[in-house]
Amino acid sequence: MEEVRNQQPIAGLGVAKVVDAGHSYFKKGDLEISAPRTLFKIQHTDVPLSYYTGILSMPGMTAYYGFYEICAPKKGEYVFVSAASGAVGQLVGQFAKLAGCYVVGTAGTNEKVELLKNKCGFDEAFN
């Protein structure tokens, strides 16, 4: 068997509750979000905690910046989203609909196409 080189763990995000702490920064009961080599204290708990790994995290920030700052379409314009059923693509499509755009997306399966049209609000989608 050939040796696989440069194996590294995949970095991911997570939300955790502190159950015990021996450090002054952490207090029992605090909610934290972990990113690679960093912990952030969650200050606002009036939204579902799952938002901190989606719309309030990398996928949401990427979609928001890419759509509003780079793309910046105007109401009535057409927006095409590739990989539209992914974490970022779904959000871009929904931001575009909120902005009044006509949204078309691509996905890799017919089931994902149905998700885009029926749950995410895309005007059209295709495999």
Tab-separated table of N, CA and C in Angstrom:
chain	number	residue	atom	x	y	z
A	1	MET	N	0.843	-1.176	0.000
A	1	MET	CA	0.000	0.000	0.000
A	1	MET	C	0.889	1.241	0.000
A	2	GLU	N	0.567	2.171	-0.871
A	2	GLU	CA	1.339	3.396	-0.974
A	2	GLU	C	1.061	4.308	0.219
A	3	GLU	N	2.106	4.912	0.720
A	3	GLU	CA	1.963	5.814	1.868
A	3	GLU	C	1.273	7.110	1.435
A	4	VAL	N	0.321	7.555	2.229
A	4	VAL	CA	-0.355	8.825	1.974
A	4	VAL	C	0.370	9.890	2.782
A	5	ARG	N	0.765	10.938	2.108
A	5	ARG	CA	1.538	11.992	2.770
A	5	ARG	C	0.687	13.223	3.041
A	6	ASN	N	1.172	14.018	3.933
A	6	ASN	CA	0.537	15.289	4.260
A	6	ASN	C	-0.898	15.128	4.750
A	7	GLN	N	-1.150	14.075	5.495
A	7	GLN	CA	-2.486	13.930	6.068
A	7	GLN	C	-2.633	14.896	7.225
A	8	GLN	N	-3.750	15.595	7.225
A	8	GLN	CA	-4.057	16.525	8.299
A	8	GLN	C	-5.529	16.411	8.624
A	9	PRO	N	-5.882	16.641	9.879
A	9	PRO	CA	-7.310	16.611	10.205
A	9	PRO	C	-8.045	17.742	9.510
A	10	ILE	N	-9.309	17.518	9.232
A	10	ILE	CA	-10.149	18.545	8.634
A	10	ILE	C	-10.605	19.488	9.741
A	11	ALA	N	-10.415	20.766	9.530
A	11	ALA	CA	-10.854	21.767	10.504
A	11	ALA	C	-12.341	22.012	10.327
A	12	GLY	N	-13.053	22.143	11.408
A	12	GLY	CA	-14.478	22.404	11.340
A	12	GLY	C	-14.922	23.324	12.461
A	13	LEU	N	-16.165	23.705	12.402
A	13	LEU	CA	-16.751	24.573	13.408
A	13	LEU	C	-17.634	23.756	14.333
A	14	GLY	N	-17.813	24.233	15.519
A	14	GLY	CA	-18.709	23.572	16.442
A	14	GLY	C	-19.176	24.541	17.513
A	15	VAL	N	-20.299	24.224	18.119
A	15	VAL	CA	-20.832	25.007	19.229
A	15	VAL	C	-20.794	24.116	20.466
A	16	ALA	N	-20.336	24.669	21.575
A	16	ALA	CA	-20.214	23.871	22.793
A	16	ALA	C	-20.634	24.677	24.015
A	17	LYS	N	-21.035	23.950	25.042
A	17	LYS	CA	-21.369	24.567	26.321
A	17	LYS	C	-20.295	24.161	27.325
A	18	VAL	N	-19.768	25.129	28.062
A	18	VAL	CA	-18.735	24.871	29.053
A	18	VAL	C	-19.372	24.183	30.257
A	19	VAL	N	-18.897	22.994	30.576
A	19	VAL	CA	-19.442	22.255	31.722
A	19	VAL	C	-18.589	22.432	32.963
A	20	ASP	N	-17.323	22.778	32.790
A	20	ASP	CA	-16.434	23.044	33.912
A	20	ASP	C	-15.257	23.832	33.348
A	21	ALA	N	-14.694	24.724	34.122
A	21	ALA	CA	-13.603	25.545	33.604
A	21	ALA	C	-12.563	25.796	34.675
A	22	GLY	N	-11.328	25.741	34.245
A	22	GLY	CA	-10.216	26.082	35.114
A	22	GLY	C	-9.480	27.294	34.600
A	23	HIS	N	-10.119	28.055	33.773
A	23	HIS	CA	-9.516	29.230	33.162
A	23	HIS	C	-10.453	30.415	33.372
A	24	SER	N	-9.888	31.593	33.604
A	24	SER	CA	-10.714	32.766	33.915
A	24	SER	C	-11.580	33.221	32.742
A	25	TYR	N	-11.189	32.930	31.518
A	25	TYR	CA	-11.971	33.338	30.355
A	25	TYR	C	-13.261	32.537	30.247
A	26	PHE	N	-13.197	31.257	30.630
A	26	PHE	CA	-14.345	30.375	30.511
A	26	PHE	C	-15.084	30.275	31.829
A	27	LYS	N	-16.391	30.314	31.743
A	27	LYS	CA	-17.216	30.141	32.938
A	27	LYS	C	-18.212	29.022	32.674
A	28	LYS	N	-18.521	28.274	33.703
A	28	LYS	CA	-19.481	27.189	33.568
A	28	LYS	C	-20.786	27.742	32.993
A	29	GLY	N	-21.305	27.057	31.976
A	29	GLY	CA	-22.540	27.471	31.331
A	29	GLY	C	-22.355	28.357	30.111
A	30	ASP	N	-21.140	28.914	29.903
A	30	ASP	CA	-20.888	29.731	28.715
A	30	ASP	C	-21.084	28.900	27.453
A	31	LEU	N	-21.511	29.560	26.405
A	31	LEU	CA	-21.606	28.936	25.095
A	31	LEU	C	-20.466	29.474	24.244
A	32	GLU	N	-19.800	28.583	23.533
A	32	GLU	CA	-18.640	28.944	22.729
A	32	GLU	C	-18.803	28.377	21.331
A	33	ILE	N	-18.216	29.076	20.370
A	33	ILE	CA	-18.102	28.524	19.026
A	33	ILE	C	-16.619	28.335	18.763
A	34	SER	N	-16.285	27.159	18.260
A	34	SER	CA	-14.879	26.879	17.975
A	34	SER	C	-14.625	26.991	16.487
A	35	ALA	N	-13.527	27.629	16.166
A	35	ALA	CA	-13.007	27.683	14.805
A	35	ALA	C	-11.569	27.192	14.925
A	36	PRO	N	-10.901	26.915	13.838
A	36	PRO	CA	-9.530	26.413	13.952
A	36	PRO	C	-8.656	27.294	14.844
A	37	ARG	N	-8.158	26.718	15.903
A	37	ARG	CA	-7.244	27.355	16.873
A	37	ARG	C	-7.840	28.567	17.592
A	38	THR	N	-9.158	28.707	17.617
A	38	THR	CA	-9.791	29.865	18.237
A	38	THR	C	-11.123	29.473	18.867
A	39	LEU	N	-11.446	30.112	19.964
A	39	LEU	CA	-12.771	29.983	20.576
A	39	LEU	C	-13.369	31.373	20.713
A	40	PHE	N	-14.639	31.481	20.401
A	40	PHE	CA	-15.350	32.752	20.551
A	40	PHE	C	-16.532	32.534	21.468
A	41	LYS	N	-16.713	33.435	22.393
A	41	LYS	CA	-17.862	33.368	23.285
A	41	LYS	C	-19.105	33.829	22.537
A	42	ILE	N	-20.174	33.057	22.634
A	42	ILE	CA	-21.434	33.418	22.001
A	42	ILE	C	-22.153	34.399	22.925
A	43	GLN	N	-22.375	35.595	22.426
A	43	GLN	CA	-23.003	36.646	23.220
A	43	GLN	C	-24.519	36.669	23.065
A	44	HIS	N	-25.005	36.276	21.897
A	44	HIS	CA	-26.430	36.384	21.599
A	44	HIS	C	-27.039	34.989	21.470
A	45	THR	N	-27.936	34.666	22.365
A	45	THR	CA	-28.563	33.341	22.341
A	45	THR	C	-30.037	33.426	21.946
A	46	ASP	N	-30.414	34.523	21.313
A	46	ASP	CA	-31.802	34.685	20.890
A	46	ASP	C	-32.056	34.117	19.494
A	47	VAL	N	-31.065	33.431	18.935
A	47	VAL	CA	-31.209	32.711	17.665
A	47	VAL	C	-30.809	31.262	17.911
A	48	PRO	N	-31.271	30.347	17.082
A	48	PRO	CA	-30.854	28.951	17.256
A	48	PRO	C	-29.331	28.820	17.201
A	49	LEU	N	-28.767	27.991	18.059
A	49	LEU	CA	-27.316	27.826	18.102
A	49	LEU	C	-26.759	27.283	16.792
A	50	SER	N	-27.561	26.543	16.039
A	50	SER	CA	-27.092	26.010	14.761
A	50	SER	C	-26.737	27.127	13.782
A	51	TYR	N	-27.282	28.317	13.952
A	51	TYR	CA	-26.949	29.440	13.074
A	51	TYR	C	-25.462	29.785	13.160
A	52	TYR	N	-24.837	29.493	14.309
A	52	TYR	CA	-23.427	29.820	14.498
A	52	TYR	C	-22.503	28.904	13.711
A	53	THR	N	-23.015	27.854	13.095
A	53	THR	CA	-22.207	27.026	12.204
A	53	THR	C	-22.680	27.168	10.756
A	54	GLY	N	-23.611	28.066	10.501
A	54	GLY	CA	-24.154	28.278	9.161
A	54	GLY	C	-24.186	29.744	8.801
A	55	ILE	N	-25.364	30.337	8.907
A	55	ILE	CA	-25.548	31.709	8.428
A	55	ILE	C	-24.725	32.746	9.200
A	56	LEU	N	-24.430	32.482	10.467
A	56	LEU	CA	-23.614	33.423	11.243
A	56	LEU	C	-22.144	33.021	11.279
A	57	SER	N	-21.751	32.122	10.395
A	57	SER	CA	-20.386	31.629	10.355
A	57	SER	C	-19.841	31.744	8.935
A	58	MET	N	-18.861	30.928	8.595
A	58	MET	CA	-18.200	31.018	7.291
A	58	MET	C	-19.165	30.966	6.117
A	59	PRO	N	-20.098	30.006	6.038
A	59	PRO	CA	-20.985	29.997	4.864
A	59	PRO	C	-21.796	31.278	4.721
A	60	GLY	N	-22.320	31.771	5.823
A	60	GLY	CA	-23.124	32.985	5.780
A	60	GLY	C	-22.319	34.220	5.431
A	61	MET	N	-21.133	34.338	6.019
A	61	MET	CA	-20.296	35.498	5.737
A	61	MET	C	-19.792	35.476	4.293
A	62	THR	N	-19.449	34.279	3.797
A	62	THR	CA	-19.001	34.149	2.415
A	62	THR	C	-20.123	34.519	1.449
A	63	ALA	N	-21.311	33.994	1.695
A	63	ALA	CA	-22.456	34.292	0.833
A	63	ALA	C	-22.799	35.780	0.881
A	64	TYR	N	-22.833	36.332	2.071
A	64	TYR	CA	-23.197	37.740	2.234
A	64	TYR	C	-22.205	38.649	1.516
A	65	TYR	N	-20.923	38.457	1.781
A	65	TYR	CA	-19.908	39.316	1.178
A	65	TYR	C	-19.886	39.152	-0.341
A	66	GLY	N	-19.885	37.905	-0.791
A	66	GLY	CA	-19.846	37.658	-2.229
A	66	GLY	C	-21.040	38.241	-2.958
A	67	PHE	N	-22.217	38.106	-2.347
A	67	PHE	CA	-23.424	38.602	-3.012
A	67	PHE	C	-23.540	40.118	-2.933
A	68	TYR	N	-23.486	40.663	-1.729
A	68	TYR	CA	-23.753	42.090	-1.561
A	68	TYR	C	-22.562	42.992	-1.902
A	69	GLU	N	-21.343	42.540	-1.617
A	69	GLU	CA	-20.178	43.400	-1.835
A	69	GLU	C	-19.530	43.199	-3.208
A	70	ILE	N	-19.485	41.966	-3.693
A	70	ILE	CA	-18.839	41.699	-4.976
A	70	ILE	C	-19.850	41.754	-6.121
A	71	CYS	N	-20.901	40.980	-6.008
A	71	CYS	CA	-21.909	40.881	-7.072
A	71	CYS	C	-22.794	42.127	-7.112
A	72	ALA	N	-23.397	42.476	-6.003
A	72	ALA	CA	-24.236	43.663	-5.838
A	72	ALA	C	-25.285	43.859	-6.938
A	73	PRO	N	-26.095	42.827	-7.246
A	73	PRO	CA	-27.118	43.008	-8.281
A	73	PRO	C	-28.262	43.893	-7.793
A	74	LYS	N	-29.000	44.384	-8.750
A	74	LYS	CA	-30.147	45.240	-8.438
A	74	LYS	C	-31.448	44.478	-8.654
A	75	LYS	N	-32.498	44.950	-8.050
A	75	LYS	CA	-33.813	44.335	-8.176
A	75	LYS	C	-34.149	44.121	-9.650
A	76	GLY	N	-34.664	42.935	-9.954
A	76	GLY	CA	-35.062	42.612	-11.314
A	76	GLY	C	-33.979	41.957	-12.151
A	77	GLU	N	-32.728	41.971	-11.674
A	77	GLU	CA	-31.658	41.339	-12.430
A	77	GLU	C	-31.688	39.822	-12.239
A	78	TYR	N	-31.030	39.112	-13.137
A	78	TYR	CA	-30.935	37.663	-13.081
A	78	TYR	C	-29.657	37.279	-12.346
A	79	VAL	N	-29.763	36.276	-11.461
A	79	VAL	CA	-28.605	35.776	-10.719
A	79	VAL	C	-28.508	34.278	-10.957
A	80	PHE	N	-27.325	33.821	-11.380
A	80	PHE	CA	-27.060	32.395	-11.555
A	80	PHE	C	-26.137	31.936	-10.445
A	81	VAL	N	-26.498	30.835	-9.777
A	81	VAL	CA	-25.702	30.297	-8.679
A	81	VAL	C	-25.283	28.875	-9.030
A	82	SER	N	-23.970	28.644	-9.182
A	82	SER	CA	-23.492	27.282	-9.392
A	82	SER	C	-23.297	26.640	-8.024
A	83	ALA	N	-23.357	25.317	-7.968
A	83	ALA	CA	-23.278	24.592	-6.690
A	83	ALA	C	-24.296	25.170	-5.711
A	84	ALA	N	-25.481	25.429	-6.209
A	84	ALA	CA	-26.498	26.159	-5.457
A	84	ALA	C	-27.055	25.405	-4.263
A	85	SER	N	-26.893	24.088	-4.216
A	85	SER	CA	-27.436	23.341	-3.083
A	85	SER	C	-26.441	23.235	-1.926
A	86	GLY	N	-25.246	23.792	-2.094
A	86	GLY	CA	-24.254	23.792	-1.021
A	86	GLY	C	-24.573	24.846	0.026
A	87	ALA	N	-23.806	24.837	1.092
A	87	ALA	CA	-24.056	25.742	2.219
A	87	ALA	C	-24.028	27.208	1.807
A	88	VAL	N	-23.069	27.595	0.986
A	88	VAL	CA	-22.963	28.986	0.548
A	88	VAL	C	-23.982	29.284	-0.555
A	89	GLY	N	-24.102	28.392	-1.523
A	89	GLY	CA	-24.998	28.612	-2.651
A	89	GLY	C	-26.448	28.789	-2.256
A	90	GLN	N	-26.914	27.980	-1.297
A	90	GLN	CA	-28.303	28.125	-0.835
A	90	GLN	C	-28.551	29.517	-0.287
A	91	LEU	N	-27.585	30.023	0.469
A	91	LEU	CA	-27.742	31.356	1.062
A	91	LEU	C	-27.674	32.453	0.008
A	92	VAL	N	-26.764	32.320	-0.956
A	92	VAL	CA	-26.675	33.315	-2.035
A	92	VAL	C	-28.022	33.404	-2.758
A	93	GLY	N	-28.606	32.247	-3.067
A	93	GLY	CA	-29.894	32.246	-3.751
A	93	GLY	C	-30.986	32.924	-2.942
A	94	GLN	N	-30.994	32.690	-1.652
A	94	GLN	CA	-32.013	33.306	-0.802
A	94	GLN	C	-31.775	34.805	-0.646
A	95	PHE	N	-30.511	35.220	-0.546
A	95	PHE	CA	-30.205	36.658	-0.509
A	95	PHE	C	-30.674	37.321	-1.815
A	96	ALA	N	-30.427	36.637	-2.933
A	96	ALA	CA	-30.823	37.188	-4.232
A	96	ALA	C	-32.340	37.337	-4.327
A	97	LYS	N	-33.080	36.342	-3.837
A	97	LYS	CA	-34.545	36.450	-3.846
A	97	LYS	C	-34.998	37.613	-2.973
A	98	LEU	N	-34.383	37.770	-1.805
A	98	LEU	CA	-34.735	38.889	-0.922
A	98	LEU	C	-34.452	40.231	-1.588
A	99	ALA	N	-33.454	40.275	-2.461
A	99	ALA	CA	-33.102	41.507	-3.168
A	99	ALA	C	-33.984	41.745	-4.389
A	100	GLY	N	-34.902	40.803	-4.677
A	100	GLY	CA	-35.818	40.980	-5.796
A	100	GLY	C	-35.284	40.500	-7.130
A	101	CYS	N	-34.314	39.600	-7.101
A	101	CYS	CA	-33.722	39.078	-8.333
A	101	CYS	C	-34.429	37.796	-8.776
A	102	TYR	N	-34.260	37.459	-10.042
A	102	TYR	CA	-34.707	36.177	-10.592
A	102	TYR	C	-33.524	35.235	-10.442
A	103	VAL	N	-33.711	34.105	-9.765
A	103	VAL	CA	-32.585	33.252	-9.370
A	103	VAL	C	-32.660	31.876	-10.024
A	104	VAL	N	-31.546	31.483	-10.659
A	104	VAL	CA	-31.400	30.166	-11.271
A	104	VAL	C	-30.171	29.505	-10.657
A	105	GLY	N	-30.308	28.215	-10.308
A	105	GLY	CA	-29.183	27.505	-9.713
A	105	GLY	C	-28.961	26.145	-10.337
A	106	THR	N	-27.737	25.631	-10.157
A	106	THR	CA	-27.425	24.270	-10.587
A	106	THR	C	-27.151	23.415	-9.370
A	107	ALA	N	-27.446	22.126	-9.517
A	107	ALA	CA	-27.191	21.156	-8.453
A	107	ALA	C	-26.853	19.823	-9.100
A	108	GLY	N	-26.282	18.914	-8.324
A	108	GLY	CA	-25.805	17.655	-8.855
A	108	GLY	C	-26.808	16.524	-8.918
A	109	THR	N	-27.981	16.690	-8.316
A	109	THR	CA	-29.003	15.642	-8.382
A	109	THR	C	-30.372	16.283	-8.539
A	110	ASN	N	-31.316	15.492	-9.023
A	110	ASN	CA	-32.681	16.001	-9.169
A	110	ASN	C	-33.301	16.316	-7.814
A	111	GLU	N	-32.926	15.559	-6.780
A	111	GLU	CA	-33.442	15.832	-5.425
A	111	GLU	C	-32.983	17.198	-4.941
A	112	LYS	N	-31.733	17.549	-5.236
A	112	LYS	CA	-31.224	18.861	-4.835
A	112	LYS	C	-31.896	19.981	-5.628
A	113	VAL	N	-32.206	19.703	-6.881
A	113	VAL	CA	-32.937	20.679	-7.702
A	113	VAL	C	-34.294	20.963	-7.065
A	114	GLU	N	-34.983	19.921	-6.639
A	114	GLU	CA	-36.289	20.091	-5.980
A	114	GLU	C	-36.150	20.890	-4.691
A	115	LEU	N	-35.097	20.644	-3.920
A	115	LEU	CA	-34.839	21.401	-2.691
A	115	LEU	C	-34.697	22.887	-3.006
A	116	LEU	N	-33.929	23.190	-4.036
A	116	LEU	CA	-33.714	24.592	-4.403
A	116	LEU	C	-35.011	25.284	-4.793
A	117	LYS	N	-35.827	24.601	-5.575
A	117	LYS	CA	-37.063	25.218	-6.062
A	117	LYS	C	-38.161	25.246	-4.997
A	118	ASN	N	-38.269	24.186	-4.216
A	118	ASN	CA	-39.393	24.075	-3.285
A	118	ASN	C	-39.112	24.579	-1.876
A	119	LYS	N	-37.854	24.558	-1.448
A	119	LYS	CA	-37.561	24.983	-0.082
A	119	LYS	C	-36.769	26.293	-0.033
A	120	CYS	N	-35.847	26.462	-0.956
A	120	CYS	CA	-34.985	27.650	-0.928
A	120	CYS	C	-35.533	28.817	-1.756
A	121	GLY	N	-36.571	28.566	-2.554
A	121	GLY	CA	-37.220	29.650	-3.282
A	121	GLY	C	-36.605	30.054	-4.594
A	122	PHE	N	-35.694	29.242	-5.151
A	122	PHE	CA	-35.109	29.565	-6.452
A	122	PHE	C	-36.235	29.570	-7.502
A	123	ASP	N	-36.112	30.458	-8.475
A	123	ASP	CA	-37.099	30.508	-9.552
A	123	ASP	C	-36.959	29.308	-10.476
A	124	GLU	N	-35.728	28.929	-10.767
A	124	GLU	CA	-35.444	27.763	-11.598
A	124	GLU	C	-34.180	27.100	-11.075
A	125	ALA	N	-34.061	25.805	-11.358
A	125	ALA	CA	-32.858	25.064	-11.013
A	125	ALA	C	-32.765	23.877	-11.950
A	126	PHE	N	-31.540	23.438	-12.214
A	126	PHE	CA	-31.362	22.276	-13.081
A	126	PHE	C	-30.147	21.471	-12.646
A	127	ASN	N	-30.162	20.192	-13.052
A	127	ASN	CA	-29.104	19.240	-12.755
A	127	ASN	C	-28.200	19.201	-13.971
